[in-house]
Amino acid sequence: MNVYQLLSSTLIGTTSMTLYSYLISKIERKNYREPRLLNKLIEKLPIPRDVHPSTGWILHYKVGFGFALFYHLTWNKYKPFRNMPTAITMGLINGLLGIGVWDRVFKIHPHPPDIDHRAFYRHLIIAHGIYGAGAYFGYLLTRERK
């Protein structure tokens, strides 16, 4: 596996998704900013700790790395799936997975942030489709030429 390709997919996919989330948050005046929501969740846990502002960002990019790793394994094993429509579809499916995780976290957390969950979940579908497109672009950007 090409490590540069994996890192490029992670960085471009996650950054594209996050920029979209920040833009839509600003336009709609809602908090769809995943790194900040992660920080709020950690800060409000009932155990004392200092939470660095970068903690949510690090977690967000770690999840992006996990998705990119899955994409690369799929694309390297099943070459017909190595295309933009499949990448976007994989992103949309990951959005459904993300909704399940966020929903569970919000339900079990003692002090979840006060957000419009339905709007946030709709947003996650589109954001993850953008992630898939960005991850595929990162994959193509650093692929080995033959």
Tab-separated table of C-alpha atoms in Angstrom:
chain	number	residue	atom	x	y	z
A	1	MET	CA	0.000	0.000	0.000
A	2	ASN	CA	1.244	3.466	-0.886
A	3	VAL	CA	1.482	5.387	2.417
A	4	TYR	CA	1.508	8.760	0.624
A	5	GLN	CA	-1.673	7.809	-1.163
A	6	LEU	CA	-3.327	6.837	2.122
A	7	LEU	CA	-2.251	10.063	3.843
A	8	SER	CA	-3.276	12.157	0.842
A	9	SER	CA	-6.736	10.535	0.824
A	10	THR	CA	-7.069	11.076	4.562
A	11	LEU	CA	-6.027	14.731	4.457
A	12	ILE	CA	-7.932	15.761	1.338
A	13	GLY	CA	-11.079	13.773	2.194
A	14	THR	CA	-11.285	14.872	5.829
A	15	THR	CA	-10.330	18.474	5.097
A	16	SER	CA	-12.893	18.737	2.273
A	17	MET	CA	-15.615	17.375	4.519
A	18	THR	CA	-14.625	19.652	7.383
A	19	LEU	CA	-14.497	22.770	5.204
A	20	TYR	CA	-17.977	21.915	3.960
A	21	SER	CA	-19.183	21.469	7.551
A	22	TYR	CA	-17.736	24.821	8.611
A	23	LEU	CA	-19.213	26.583	5.571
A	24	ILE	CA	-22.694	25.138	6.082
A	25	SER	CA	-22.495	25.875	9.823
A	26	LYS	CA	-21.831	29.505	9.013
A	27	ILE	CA	-24.544	29.729	6.347
A	28	GLU	CA	-27.233	27.970	8.408
A	29	ARG	CA	-26.042	29.345	11.765
A	30	LYS	CA	-25.948	25.832	13.235
A	31	ASN	CA	-23.102	23.805	14.683
A	32	TYR	CA	-22.185	21.065	12.230
A	33	ARG	CA	-18.463	21.397	12.989
A	34	GLU	CA	-17.492	17.847	13.901
A	35	PRO	CA	-14.157	18.683	15.629
A	36	ARG	CA	-15.852	21.242	17.883
A	37	LEU	CA	-18.737	18.898	18.680
A	38	LEU	CA	-16.226	16.211	19.632
A	39	ASN	CA	-14.451	18.653	21.944
A	40	LYS	CA	-17.767	19.639	23.571
A	41	LEU	CA	-18.592	16.000	24.182
A	42	ILE	CA	-15.203	15.362	25.800
A	43	GLU	CA	-15.320	18.574	27.868
A	44	LYS	CA	-18.743	17.700	29.305
A	45	LEU	CA	-17.791	14.234	30.535
A	46	PRO	CA	-18.151	13.971	34.322
A	47	ILE	CA	-14.459	13.283	34.927
A	48	PRO	CA	-11.999	16.131	35.481
A	49	ARG	CA	-9.508	16.856	32.697
A	50	ASP	CA	-8.111	19.613	30.576
A	51	VAL	CA	-9.197	19.264	26.965
A	52	HIS	CA	-6.904	20.797	24.400
A	53	PRO	CA	-8.745	22.507	21.506
A	54	SER	CA	-6.967	20.191	19.060
A	55	THR	CA	-8.379	17.011	20.627
A	56	GLY	CA	-11.539	17.036	18.506
A	57	TRP	CA	-9.476	17.700	15.384
A	58	ILE	CA	-7.154	14.792	16.117
A	59	LEU	CA	-10.078	12.423	16.683
A	60	HIS	CA	-11.801	13.662	13.528
A	61	TYR	CA	-8.708	13.047	11.383
A	62	LYS	CA	-8.134	9.636	13.000
A	63	VAL	CA	-11.627	8.576	11.927
A	64	GLY	CA	-10.887	10.008	8.460
A	65	PHE	CA	-7.744	7.875	8.365
A	66	GLY	CA	-9.781	4.780	9.248
A	67	PHE	CA	-12.240	5.450	6.436
A	68	ALA	CA	-9.392	6.116	3.979
A	69	LEU	CA	-7.715	2.856	4.969
A	70	PHE	CA	-10.949	0.975	4.289
A	71	TYR	CA	-11.322	2.731	0.918
A	72	HIS	CA	-7.757	1.862	-0.084
A	73	LEU	CA	-8.140	-1.772	0.873
A	74	THR	CA	-11.357	-1.917	-1.169
A	75	TRP	CA	-9.901	-0.091	-4.174
A	76	ASN	CA	-6.747	-2.203	-4.213
A	77	LYS	CA	-8.647	-5.495	-3.965
A	78	TYR	CA	-11.618	-4.638	-6.209
A	79	LYS	CA	-10.265	-2.485	-9.034
A	80	PRO	CA	-13.689	-2.025	-10.753
A	81	PHE	CA	-14.785	-0.090	-7.623
A	82	ARG	CA	-11.919	2.376	-8.046
A	83	ASN	CA	-13.874	5.340	-9.447
A	84	MET	CA	-15.493	8.573	-8.330
A	85	PRO	CA	-19.140	7.361	-8.243
A	86	THR	CA	-18.156	4.444	-6.009
A	87	ALA	CA	-16.064	6.735	-3.784
A	88	ILE	CA	-19.022	9.072	-3.290
A	89	THR	CA	-21.338	6.118	-2.636
A	90	MET	CA	-18.885	4.743	-0.062
A	91	GLY	CA	-18.866	8.179	1.546
A	92	LEU	CA	-22.669	8.267	1.684
A	93	ILE	CA	-22.698	4.820	3.300
A	94	ASN	CA	-20.073	6.008	5.805
A	95	GLY	CA	-22.390	8.938	6.490
A	96	LEU	CA	-25.070	6.454	7.568
A	97	LEU	CA	-22.526	4.734	9.782
A	98	GLY	CA	-21.517	8.138	11.178
A	99	ILE	CA	-25.146	8.953	11.968
A	100	GLY	CA	-25.419	5.718	13.925
A	101	VAL	CA	-22.291	6.494	15.935
A	102	TRP	CA	-23.191	10.145	16.627
A	103	ASP	CA	-26.752	9.194	17.569
A	104	ARG	CA	-25.548	6.554	20.016
A	105	VAL	CA	-23.014	8.952	21.546
A	106	PHE	CA	-25.651	11.672	21.948
A	107	LYS	CA	-27.997	9.176	23.637
A	108	ILE	CA	-25.484	7.794	26.140
A	109	HIS	CA	-23.605	11.033	26.871
A	110	PRO	CA	-24.627	12.646	30.184
A	111	HIS	CA	-24.595	16.195	28.723
A	112	PRO	CA	-24.854	16.098	24.905
A	113	PRO	CA	-24.650	19.396	23.013
A	114	ASP	CA	-27.981	21.008	22.239
A	115	ILE	CA	-28.179	20.713	18.453
A	116	ASP	CA	-30.816	19.921	15.848
A	117	HIS	CA	-30.054	16.216	15.475
A	118	ARG	CA	-32.140	15.626	12.340
A	119	ALA	CA	-30.532	18.537	10.500
A	120	PHE	CA	-27.076	17.418	11.665
A	121	TYR	CA	-27.701	13.862	10.452
A	122	ARG	CA	-28.893	15.090	7.029
A	123	HIS	CA	-25.776	17.200	6.879
A	124	LEU	CA	-23.564	14.197	7.707
A	125	ILE	CA	-24.773	12.300	4.631
A	126	ILE	CA	-23.692	15.067	2.244
A	127	ALA	CA	-20.482	15.779	4.186
A	128	HIS	CA	-19.416	12.142	3.945
A	129	GLY	CA	-20.203	12.061	0.219
A	130	ILE	CA	-17.807	14.999	-0.081
A	131	TYR	CA	-15.301	13.070	2.033
A	132	GLY	CA	-15.522	10.138	-0.404
A	133	ALA	CA	-14.901	12.409	-3.403
A	134	GLY	CA	-11.972	14.096	-1.643
A	135	ALA	CA	-10.480	10.771	-0.580
A	136	TYR	CA	-10.642	9.503	-4.159
A	137	PHE	CA	-9.034	12.688	-5.443
A	138	GLY	CA	-6.231	12.223	-2.891
A	139	TYR	CA	-5.872	8.621	-4.054
A	140	LEU	CA	-5.514	9.690	-7.689
A	141	LEU	CA	-3.224	12.586	-6.854
A	142	THR	CA	-0.511	10.362	-5.436
A	143	ARG	CA	-0.976	7.104	-7.350
A	144	GLU	CA	2.038	5.485	-8.883
A	145	ARG	CA	2.208	6.144	-12.599
A	146	LYS	CA	2.988	3.254	-14.934
